[in-house]
Coordinates of C-alpha atoms and ligand atoms in Angstrom, one line a residue:
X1 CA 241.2 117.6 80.5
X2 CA 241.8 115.0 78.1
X3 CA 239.9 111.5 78.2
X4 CA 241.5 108.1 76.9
X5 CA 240.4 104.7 77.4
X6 CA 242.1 101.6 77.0
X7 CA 241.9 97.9 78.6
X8 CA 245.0 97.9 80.7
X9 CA 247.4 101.1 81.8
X10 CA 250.3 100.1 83.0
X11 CA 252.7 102.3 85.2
X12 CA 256.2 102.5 84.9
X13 CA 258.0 102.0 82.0
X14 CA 260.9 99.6 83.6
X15 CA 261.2 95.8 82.7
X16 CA 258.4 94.5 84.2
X17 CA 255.7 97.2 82.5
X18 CA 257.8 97.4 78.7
X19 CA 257.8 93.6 79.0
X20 CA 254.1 93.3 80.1
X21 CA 252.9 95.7 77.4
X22 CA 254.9 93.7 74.6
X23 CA 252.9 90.6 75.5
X24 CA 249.8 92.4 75.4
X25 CA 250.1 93.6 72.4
X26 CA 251.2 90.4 70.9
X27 CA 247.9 89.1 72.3
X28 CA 246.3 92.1 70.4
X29 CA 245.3 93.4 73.9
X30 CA 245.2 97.4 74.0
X31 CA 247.6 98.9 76.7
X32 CA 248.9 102.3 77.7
X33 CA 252.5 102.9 80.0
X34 CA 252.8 106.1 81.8
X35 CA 256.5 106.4 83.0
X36 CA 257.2 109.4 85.3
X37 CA 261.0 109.5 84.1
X38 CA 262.6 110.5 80.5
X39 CA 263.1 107.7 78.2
X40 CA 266.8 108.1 78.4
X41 CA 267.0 108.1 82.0
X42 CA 264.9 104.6 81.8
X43 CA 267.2 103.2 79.6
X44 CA 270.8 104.1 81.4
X45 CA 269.9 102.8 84.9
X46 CA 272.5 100.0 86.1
X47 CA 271.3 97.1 87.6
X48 CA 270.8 93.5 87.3
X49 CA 272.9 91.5 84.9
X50 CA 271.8 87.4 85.0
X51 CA 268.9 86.2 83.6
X52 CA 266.9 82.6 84.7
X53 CA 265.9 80.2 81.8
X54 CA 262.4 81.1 82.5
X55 CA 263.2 85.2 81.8
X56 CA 265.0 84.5 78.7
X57 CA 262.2 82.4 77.5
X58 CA 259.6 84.9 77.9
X59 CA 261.6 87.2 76.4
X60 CA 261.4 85.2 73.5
X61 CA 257.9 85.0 73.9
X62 CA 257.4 88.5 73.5
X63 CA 259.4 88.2 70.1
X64 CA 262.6 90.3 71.9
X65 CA 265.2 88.0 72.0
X66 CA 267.3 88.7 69.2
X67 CA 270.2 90.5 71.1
X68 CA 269.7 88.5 73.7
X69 CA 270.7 85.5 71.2
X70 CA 273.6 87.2 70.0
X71 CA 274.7 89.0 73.1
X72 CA 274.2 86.9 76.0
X73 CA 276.6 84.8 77.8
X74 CA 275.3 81.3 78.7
X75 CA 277.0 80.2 82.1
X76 CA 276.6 76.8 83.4
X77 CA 278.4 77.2 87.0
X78 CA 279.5 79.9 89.5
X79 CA 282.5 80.2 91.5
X80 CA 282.3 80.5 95.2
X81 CA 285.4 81.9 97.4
X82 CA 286.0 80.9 101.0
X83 CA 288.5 80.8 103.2
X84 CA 291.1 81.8 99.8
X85 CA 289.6 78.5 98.0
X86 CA 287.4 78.7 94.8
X87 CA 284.7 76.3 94.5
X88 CA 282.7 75.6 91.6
X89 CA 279.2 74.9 91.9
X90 CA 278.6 73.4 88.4
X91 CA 274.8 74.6 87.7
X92 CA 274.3 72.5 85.0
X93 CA 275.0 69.2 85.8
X94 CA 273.4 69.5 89.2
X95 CA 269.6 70.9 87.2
X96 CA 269.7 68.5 84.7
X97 CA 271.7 70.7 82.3
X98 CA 270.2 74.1 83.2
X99 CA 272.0 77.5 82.9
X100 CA 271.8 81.2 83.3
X101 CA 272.6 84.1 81.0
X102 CA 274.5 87.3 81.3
X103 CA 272.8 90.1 79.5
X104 CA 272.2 93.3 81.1
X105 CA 268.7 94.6 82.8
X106 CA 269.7 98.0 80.6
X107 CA 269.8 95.8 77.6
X108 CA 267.1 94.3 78.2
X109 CA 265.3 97.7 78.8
X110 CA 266.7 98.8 75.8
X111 CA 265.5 96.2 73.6
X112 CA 262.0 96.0 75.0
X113 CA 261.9 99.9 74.1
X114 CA 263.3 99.6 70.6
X115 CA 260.2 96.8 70.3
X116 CA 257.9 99.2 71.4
X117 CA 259.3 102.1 69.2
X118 CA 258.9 99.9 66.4
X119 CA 255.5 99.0 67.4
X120 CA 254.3 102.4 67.3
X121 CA 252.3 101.5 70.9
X122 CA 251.4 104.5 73.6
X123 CA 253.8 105.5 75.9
X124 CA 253.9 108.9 78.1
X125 CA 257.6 109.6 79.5
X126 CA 257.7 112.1 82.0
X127 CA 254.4 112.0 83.3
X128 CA 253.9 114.1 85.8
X129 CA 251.7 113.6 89.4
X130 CA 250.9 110.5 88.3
X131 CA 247.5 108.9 90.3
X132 CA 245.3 105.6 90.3
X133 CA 241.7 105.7 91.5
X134 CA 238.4 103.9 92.1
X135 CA 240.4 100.2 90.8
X136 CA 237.6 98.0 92.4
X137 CA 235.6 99.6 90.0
X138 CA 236.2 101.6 87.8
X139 CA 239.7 102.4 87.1
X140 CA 241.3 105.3 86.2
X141 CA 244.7 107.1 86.0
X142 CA 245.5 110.5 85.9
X143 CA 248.4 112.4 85.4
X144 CA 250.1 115.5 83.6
X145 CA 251.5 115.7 80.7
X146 CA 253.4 118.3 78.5
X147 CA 251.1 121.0 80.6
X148 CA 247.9 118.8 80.0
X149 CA 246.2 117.0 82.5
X150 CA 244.9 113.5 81.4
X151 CA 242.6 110.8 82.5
X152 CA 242.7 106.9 81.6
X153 CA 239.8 105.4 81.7
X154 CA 240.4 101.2 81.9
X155 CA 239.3 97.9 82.7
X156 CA 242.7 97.2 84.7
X157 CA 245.6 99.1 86.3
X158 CA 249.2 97.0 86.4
X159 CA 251.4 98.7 89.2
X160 CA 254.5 98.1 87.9
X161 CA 256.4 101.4 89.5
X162 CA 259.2 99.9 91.3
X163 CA 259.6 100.5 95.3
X164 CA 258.6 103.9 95.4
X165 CA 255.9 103.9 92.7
X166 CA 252.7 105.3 94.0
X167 CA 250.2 102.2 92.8
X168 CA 251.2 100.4 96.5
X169 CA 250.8 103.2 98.0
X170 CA 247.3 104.0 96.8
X171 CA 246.0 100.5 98.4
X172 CA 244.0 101.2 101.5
X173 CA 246.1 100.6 104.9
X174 CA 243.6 97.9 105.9
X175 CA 243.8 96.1 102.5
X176 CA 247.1 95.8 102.2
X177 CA 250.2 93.9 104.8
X178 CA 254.2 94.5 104.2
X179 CA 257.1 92.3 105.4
X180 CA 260.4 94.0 105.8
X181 CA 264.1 93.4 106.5
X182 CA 267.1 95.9 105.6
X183 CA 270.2 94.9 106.4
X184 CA 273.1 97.0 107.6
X185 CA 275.2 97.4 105.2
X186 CA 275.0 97.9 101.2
X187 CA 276.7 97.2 97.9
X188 CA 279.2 99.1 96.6
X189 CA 279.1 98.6 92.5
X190 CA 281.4 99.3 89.8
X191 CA 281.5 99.2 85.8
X192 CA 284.7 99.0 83.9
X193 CA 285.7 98.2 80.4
X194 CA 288.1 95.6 81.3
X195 CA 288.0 92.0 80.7
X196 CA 286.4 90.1 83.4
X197 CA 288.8 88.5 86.0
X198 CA 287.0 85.2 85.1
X199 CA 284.9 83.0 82.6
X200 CA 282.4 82.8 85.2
X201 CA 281.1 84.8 88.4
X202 CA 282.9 84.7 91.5
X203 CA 281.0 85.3 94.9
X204 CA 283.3 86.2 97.3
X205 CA 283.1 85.6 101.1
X206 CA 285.6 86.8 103.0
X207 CA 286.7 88.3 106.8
X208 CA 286.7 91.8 104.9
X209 CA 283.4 91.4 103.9
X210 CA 281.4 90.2 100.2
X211 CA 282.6 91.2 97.0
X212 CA 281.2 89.6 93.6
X213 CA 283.0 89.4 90.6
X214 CA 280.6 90.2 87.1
X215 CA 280.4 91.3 83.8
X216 CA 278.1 92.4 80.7
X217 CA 280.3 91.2 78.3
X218 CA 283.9 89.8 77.7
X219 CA 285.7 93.4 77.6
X220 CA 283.3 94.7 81.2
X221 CA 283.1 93.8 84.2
X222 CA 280.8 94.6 86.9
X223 CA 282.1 94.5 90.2
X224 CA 280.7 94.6 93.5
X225 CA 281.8 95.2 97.6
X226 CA 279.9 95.0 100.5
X227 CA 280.3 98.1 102.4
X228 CA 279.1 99.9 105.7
X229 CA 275.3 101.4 104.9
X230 CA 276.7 104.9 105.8
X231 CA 279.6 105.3 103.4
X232 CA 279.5 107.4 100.2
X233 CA 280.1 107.2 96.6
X234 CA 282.7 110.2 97.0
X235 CA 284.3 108.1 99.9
X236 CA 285.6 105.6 97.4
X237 CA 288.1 106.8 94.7
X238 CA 288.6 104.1 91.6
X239 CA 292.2 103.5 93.3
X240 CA 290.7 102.2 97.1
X241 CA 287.8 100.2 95.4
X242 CA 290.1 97.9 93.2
X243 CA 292.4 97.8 96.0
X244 CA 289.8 97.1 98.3
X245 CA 288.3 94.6 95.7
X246 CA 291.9 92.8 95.3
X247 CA 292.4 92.2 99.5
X248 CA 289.1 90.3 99.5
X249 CA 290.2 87.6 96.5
X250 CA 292.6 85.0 96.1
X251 CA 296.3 84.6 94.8
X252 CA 295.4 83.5 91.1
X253 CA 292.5 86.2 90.8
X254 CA 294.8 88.7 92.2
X255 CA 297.2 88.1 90.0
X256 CA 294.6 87.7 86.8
X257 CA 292.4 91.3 88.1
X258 CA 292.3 93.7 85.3
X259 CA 291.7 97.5 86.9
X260 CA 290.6 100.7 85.1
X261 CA 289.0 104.2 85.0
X262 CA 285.3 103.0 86.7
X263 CA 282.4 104.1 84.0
X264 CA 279.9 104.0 87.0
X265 CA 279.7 104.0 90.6
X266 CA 276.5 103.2 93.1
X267 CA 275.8 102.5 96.5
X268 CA 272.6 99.9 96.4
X269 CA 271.2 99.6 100.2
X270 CA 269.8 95.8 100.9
X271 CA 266.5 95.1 101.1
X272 CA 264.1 92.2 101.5
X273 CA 260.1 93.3 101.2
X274 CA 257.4 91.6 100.5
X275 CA 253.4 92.8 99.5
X276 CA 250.5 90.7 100.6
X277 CA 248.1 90.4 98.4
X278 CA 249.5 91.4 95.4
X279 CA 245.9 92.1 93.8
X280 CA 243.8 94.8 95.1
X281 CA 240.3 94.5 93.2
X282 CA 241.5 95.4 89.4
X283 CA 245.0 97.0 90.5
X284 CA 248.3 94.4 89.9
X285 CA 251.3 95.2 91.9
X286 CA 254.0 93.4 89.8
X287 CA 258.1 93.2 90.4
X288 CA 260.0 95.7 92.7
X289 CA 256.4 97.7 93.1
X290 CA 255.3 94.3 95.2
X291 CA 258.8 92.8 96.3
X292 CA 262.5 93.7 96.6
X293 CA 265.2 91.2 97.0
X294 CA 268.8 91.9 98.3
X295 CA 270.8 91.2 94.5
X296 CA 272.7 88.0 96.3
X297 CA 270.6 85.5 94.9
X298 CA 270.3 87.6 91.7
X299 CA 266.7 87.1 91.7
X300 CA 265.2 90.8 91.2
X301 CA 264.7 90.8 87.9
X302 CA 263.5 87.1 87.3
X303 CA 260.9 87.6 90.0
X304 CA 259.5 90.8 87.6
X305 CA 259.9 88.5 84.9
X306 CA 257.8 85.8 85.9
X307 CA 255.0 87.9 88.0
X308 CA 254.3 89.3 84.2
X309 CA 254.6 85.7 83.3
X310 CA 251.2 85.2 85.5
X311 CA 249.7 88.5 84.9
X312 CA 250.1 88.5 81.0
X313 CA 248.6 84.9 80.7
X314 CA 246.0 86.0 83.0
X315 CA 244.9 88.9 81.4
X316 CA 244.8 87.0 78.1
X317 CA 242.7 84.6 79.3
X318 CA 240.6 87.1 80.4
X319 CA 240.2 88.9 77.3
X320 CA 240.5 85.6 75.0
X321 CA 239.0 83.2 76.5
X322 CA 236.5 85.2 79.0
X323 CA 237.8 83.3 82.6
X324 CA 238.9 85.4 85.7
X325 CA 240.3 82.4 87.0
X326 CA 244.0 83.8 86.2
X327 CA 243.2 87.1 87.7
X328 CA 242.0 85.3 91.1
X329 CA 245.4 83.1 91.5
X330 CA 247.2 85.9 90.2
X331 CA 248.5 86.7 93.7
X332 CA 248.7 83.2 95.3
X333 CA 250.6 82.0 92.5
X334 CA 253.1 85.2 92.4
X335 CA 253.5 84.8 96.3
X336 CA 254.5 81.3 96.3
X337 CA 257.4 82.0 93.9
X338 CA 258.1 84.8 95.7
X339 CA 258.6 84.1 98.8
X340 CA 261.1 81.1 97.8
X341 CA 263.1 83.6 96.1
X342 CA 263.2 86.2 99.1
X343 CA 264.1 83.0 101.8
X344 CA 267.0 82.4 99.0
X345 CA 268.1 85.8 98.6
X346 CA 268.1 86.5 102.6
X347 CA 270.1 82.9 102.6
X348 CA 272.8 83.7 100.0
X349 CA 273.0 86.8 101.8
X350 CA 273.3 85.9 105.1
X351 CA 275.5 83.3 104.2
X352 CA 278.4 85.3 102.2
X353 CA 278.2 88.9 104.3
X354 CA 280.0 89.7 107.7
X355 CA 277.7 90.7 109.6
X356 CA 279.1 93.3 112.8
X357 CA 276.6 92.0 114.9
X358 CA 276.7 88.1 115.2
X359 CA 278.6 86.6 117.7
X360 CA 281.9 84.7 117.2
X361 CA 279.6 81.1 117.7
X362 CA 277.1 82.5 114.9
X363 CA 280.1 83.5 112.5
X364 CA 281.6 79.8 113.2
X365 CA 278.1 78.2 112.6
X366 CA 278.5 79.9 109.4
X367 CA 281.5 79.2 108.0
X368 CA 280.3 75.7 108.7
X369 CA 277.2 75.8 106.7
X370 CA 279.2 77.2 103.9
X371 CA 281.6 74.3 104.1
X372 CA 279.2 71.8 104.4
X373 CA 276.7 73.2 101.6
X374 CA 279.8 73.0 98.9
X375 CA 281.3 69.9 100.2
X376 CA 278.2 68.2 99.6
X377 CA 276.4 67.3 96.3
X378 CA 273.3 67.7 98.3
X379 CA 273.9 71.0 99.2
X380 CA 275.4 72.4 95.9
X381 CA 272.0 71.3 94.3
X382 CA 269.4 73.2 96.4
X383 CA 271.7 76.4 95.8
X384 CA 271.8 75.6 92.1
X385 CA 268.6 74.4 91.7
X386 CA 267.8 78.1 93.2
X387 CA 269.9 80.1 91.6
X388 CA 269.2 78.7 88.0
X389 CA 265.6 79.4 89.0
X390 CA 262.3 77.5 90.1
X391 CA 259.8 76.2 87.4
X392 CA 257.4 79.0 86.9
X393 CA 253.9 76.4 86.8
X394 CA 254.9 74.5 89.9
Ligands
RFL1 P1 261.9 99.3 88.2 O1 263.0 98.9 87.3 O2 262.2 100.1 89.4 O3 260.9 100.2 87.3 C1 259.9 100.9 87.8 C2 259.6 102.1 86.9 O4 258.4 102.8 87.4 C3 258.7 104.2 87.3 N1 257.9 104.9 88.3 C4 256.8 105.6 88.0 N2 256.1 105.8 86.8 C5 255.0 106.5 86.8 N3 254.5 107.1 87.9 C6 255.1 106.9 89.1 N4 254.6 107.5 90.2 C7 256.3 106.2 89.2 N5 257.1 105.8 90.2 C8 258.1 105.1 89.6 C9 260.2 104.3 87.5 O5 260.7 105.5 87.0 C10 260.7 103.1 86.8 O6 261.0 103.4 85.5 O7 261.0 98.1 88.6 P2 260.6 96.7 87.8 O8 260.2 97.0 86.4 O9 259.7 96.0 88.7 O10 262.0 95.9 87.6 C11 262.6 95.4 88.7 C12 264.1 95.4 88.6 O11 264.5 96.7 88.1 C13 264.8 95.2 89.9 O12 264.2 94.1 90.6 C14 266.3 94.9 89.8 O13 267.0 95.8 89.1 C15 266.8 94.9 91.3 N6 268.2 95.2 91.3 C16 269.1 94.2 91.0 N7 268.6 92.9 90.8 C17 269.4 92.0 90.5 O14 269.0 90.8 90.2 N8 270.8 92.2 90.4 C18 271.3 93.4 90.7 O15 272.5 93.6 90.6 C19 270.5 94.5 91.0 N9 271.0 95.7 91.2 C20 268.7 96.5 91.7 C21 270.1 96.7 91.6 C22 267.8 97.5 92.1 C23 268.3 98.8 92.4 N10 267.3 99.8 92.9 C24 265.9 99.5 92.7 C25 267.6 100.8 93.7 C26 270.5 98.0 91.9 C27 269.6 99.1 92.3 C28 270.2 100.4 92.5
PHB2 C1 275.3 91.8 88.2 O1 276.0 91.4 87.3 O2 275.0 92.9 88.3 C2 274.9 90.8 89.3 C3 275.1 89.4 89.1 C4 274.8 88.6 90.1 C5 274.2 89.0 91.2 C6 273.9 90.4 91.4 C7 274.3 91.3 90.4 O3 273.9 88.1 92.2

C-alpha cells in the first residue's frame, strides 16, 4: 500500500472540491482531490447555468475568472409568464443595481480544471472504492487506484461528493439528522444551438405545467419542462418537446421560438435536502454532498459556491493565523444560508409548478400569490433580492 500525507483531501472533483482546492492552493495550503469519475466525464456533465454576484466573485478570487469575463452574460431582470402575460422582474433596480451571470456549471468545471492542470496540483480521477475513516481524529482516505491501493493521511477531509458521495454516508446514524422533500414530478431539459427565444430568462407558469426558457450563450439555449416523475428520455422525441415547449408560452415567444436537433436530453428529479450539522469532527460536507435544492430558484451551485466561501476562509485561518474559530461556525454559518435558499427554491417551485394534488382552492390561492407578488414592488423585491443572492457575511 502506498502512504501520502497532506493537510486537506478533498473528495470529488466537481465545482465545489476543484474550486475549494484552487483557494487552497492560493493560500499555499497543501490539498489532494480524489474523484471517482474520468476527467472527461467531470467536465461534460449539464447542469446549472446562472451564477450569484457572490460565485462570480470568488471565482475571481481563486484567479479563474478570465472566461468568465469574456464569456458570461450579465442579466439584470427575469421574465415571468402567467396567465399568457410576461412580467419583468427588473433585478437590478430592485437590489440596488445587482445582477446575475449566465456561464455554464461545465464551464465553470472546465476552467477550474484547466487552473489546476496548469498548476501542476494532485488529482486522482477514477478512484476506485473510495473510503474516509477515523475523521475525529485522525483522518484518513483510502482508495484504489490504477490497481494500487492508497492511503491519505490528513489533518482534514472536505466531503464535497455530491448526493450520493460516500463522506455523508460515513457519519454515524446518531451524529448526523436529514430533512427531505421530493416532489412529484421532474425536469425535462434540453440543449440546442439555437439562438435563445429571449434577451433574458423566461419562467414559465402555465395550466400545462413549468417550462423555463435559458441559454449558455447567444447561439444555445437551454430549455426546460416540467414533466410527470415517471416519464422517460426516450418518451420525448425533439419534435413533442418543442411542441410541447411552444403550447406552454405566449403569442410573441411563439412566434420568436427557434427549434433544432437537441444536443442533450435529461430528466432531473426534484429535490429539496438538507444535512444537520454540516461538520462532523474534521470531516466538511460542502454543496450537493450536504444540500440539494430543486433548480427553480437556481440556487445549486451558488450554495456550493459560498459553503467553500466559509470552508476555504476557515481553513486559512486555521493554517495562517492558528484560530478554529472558522472551523467551529463552519456549519452554523453554512446552515443559515442554506436554509434561506432551500425555503426559496421550495417557494419558486411551488409557486410556478402544477401540482396534481392541490385542490382547486389551493391552485386559486396560487395564482393569487403570483399576481400579487409581481403586481407589487414589495413582492418583486424579496424574489429579486433572492434570486440575485443573499450577502454571504450576514
Ligand atoms: P457535484 O457536481 O455532484 O460533484 C460531486 C463530485 O463528487 C464525485 N463523487 C465521488 N468522488 C470520489 N469518491 C466518491 N465516492 C464519489 N462520489 C461522488 C462525483 O463524481 C462528482 O464529480 O457536486 P458539487 O461539487 O457540490 O456541485 C453542486 C452542483 O453540481 C449542483 O448543485 C448543481 O448542478 C445542481 N443542479 C442544478 N443547479 C442549478 O442551479 N441549476 C440547474 O439547472 C441544475 N441542474 C443540477 C442540475 C443537478 C443535477 N444532479 C445532481 C443530478 C441537473 C442535475 C441532473
Ligand atoms: C439553466 O440555465 O440551466 C438554469 C437557469 C435557471 C434555473 C435553472 C437552470 O433556475
Amino acid at each position: 500500500m502506498e502512504l501520502l500525507t497532506t493537510q486537506v483531501a478533498i473528495i470529488g472533483a466537481g465545482p465545489a472540491g476543484l474550486l475549494l482546492g484552487q483557494l487552497l492552493y492560493k493560500a499555499g495550503i497543501e490539498h489532494i482531490i480524489i474523484e471517482q469519475r474520468s476527467a472527461e466525464y467531470v467536465a461534460s456533465r449539464i447542469r446549472a447555468g446562472i451564477l450569484e454576484q457572490v460565485s462570480v466573485d470568488l471565482l475571481k478570487q481563486a484567479g479563474v475568472d478570465q472566461h468568465l469575463k469574456e464569456k458570461g452574460l450579465p442579466h439584470s431582470g427575469i421574465e415571468i409568464l402567467t396567465n399568457g402575460q410576461k412580467h419583468r422582474v427588473d433585478l437590478s433596480a430592485l437590489t440596488g443595481g445587482k445582477q446575475v451571470t449566465v456561464y455554464g456549471q461545465t464551464e465553470v468545471t472546465k476552467d477550474l480544471m484547466m487552473a489546476r492542470e496548469a498548476a501542476q496540483l494532485k488529482s486522482f480521477y477514477e478512484a476506485q472504492n473510495v473510503q474516509v475513516s477515523d475523521f475525529y481524529q485522525t483522518p484518513k482516505v483510502h482508495f484504489e487506484y490504477q490497481g494500487k491501493s492508497i492511503q491519505i493521511e490528513c489533518d482534514f477531509i472536505a466531503g464535497c461528493d455530491g448526493y450520493h458521495g460516500i463522506c455523508r454516508a460515513s457519519v454515524p446514524q446518531d451524529k448526523i439528522k436529514t430533512y427531505e422533500k421530493v416532489y412529484p414530478f421532474g425536469w425535462l431539459g434540453v440543449l440546442a444551438d439555437v439562438p435563445p427565444v429571449a434577451d433574458e430568462l423566461i419562467y414559465v407558469q402555465s395550466e400545462r405545467g413549468f417550462a423555463l426558457c435559458s441559454m449558455r450563450s447567444e447561439t444555445r439555449s437551454r430549455y426546460y419542462l416540467q414533466v410527470p416523475l415517471n416519464d422517460r428520455v426516450e418518451d420525448w422525441s425533439d419534435e413533442r418537446f418543442w411542441e410541447e415547449l411552444k403550447s406552454r408560452l405566449d403569442a410573441e415567444s411563439q412566434k420568436k421560438l427557434v427549434t433544432g436537433p437537441s444536443i442533450e436530453k435529461s430528466i432531473a428529479p426534484l429535490r429539496s435536502f438538507v444535512t444537520e450539522p454540516m461538520r462532523f469532527g474534521k470531516l466538511f460536507l460542502a454543496g450537493d454532498a450536504a444540500h440539494i435544492v430543486p433548480p427553480t430558484g437556481a440556487k445549486g451551485l451558488n450554495l456550493a459556491a459560498s459553503d467553500i466561501a466559509y470552508l476555504s476562509s476557515a481553513l486559512i485561518e486555521y493554517y495562517v493565523e492558528g484560530s478554529d474559530q472558522g472551523i467551529q461556525e463552519y456549519s452554523e454559518k453554512c446552515l443559515q444560508r442554506v436554509w434561506k435558499a432551500e425555503r426559496f427554491s421550495w417557494w419558486m417551485t411551488h409557486l410556478l409548478h402544477r401540482f396534481e394534488i392541490e385542490s382547486e382552492f389551493e391552485h386559486k390561492i396560487k395564482q393569487a400569490e403570483l399576481s400579487y407578488i409581481l403586481g407589487s414592488t414589495a413582492g418583486k423585491t424579496t424574489l429579486a433580492e433572492n434570486y440575485v443572492g443573499l450577502p454571504i457575511h450576514a
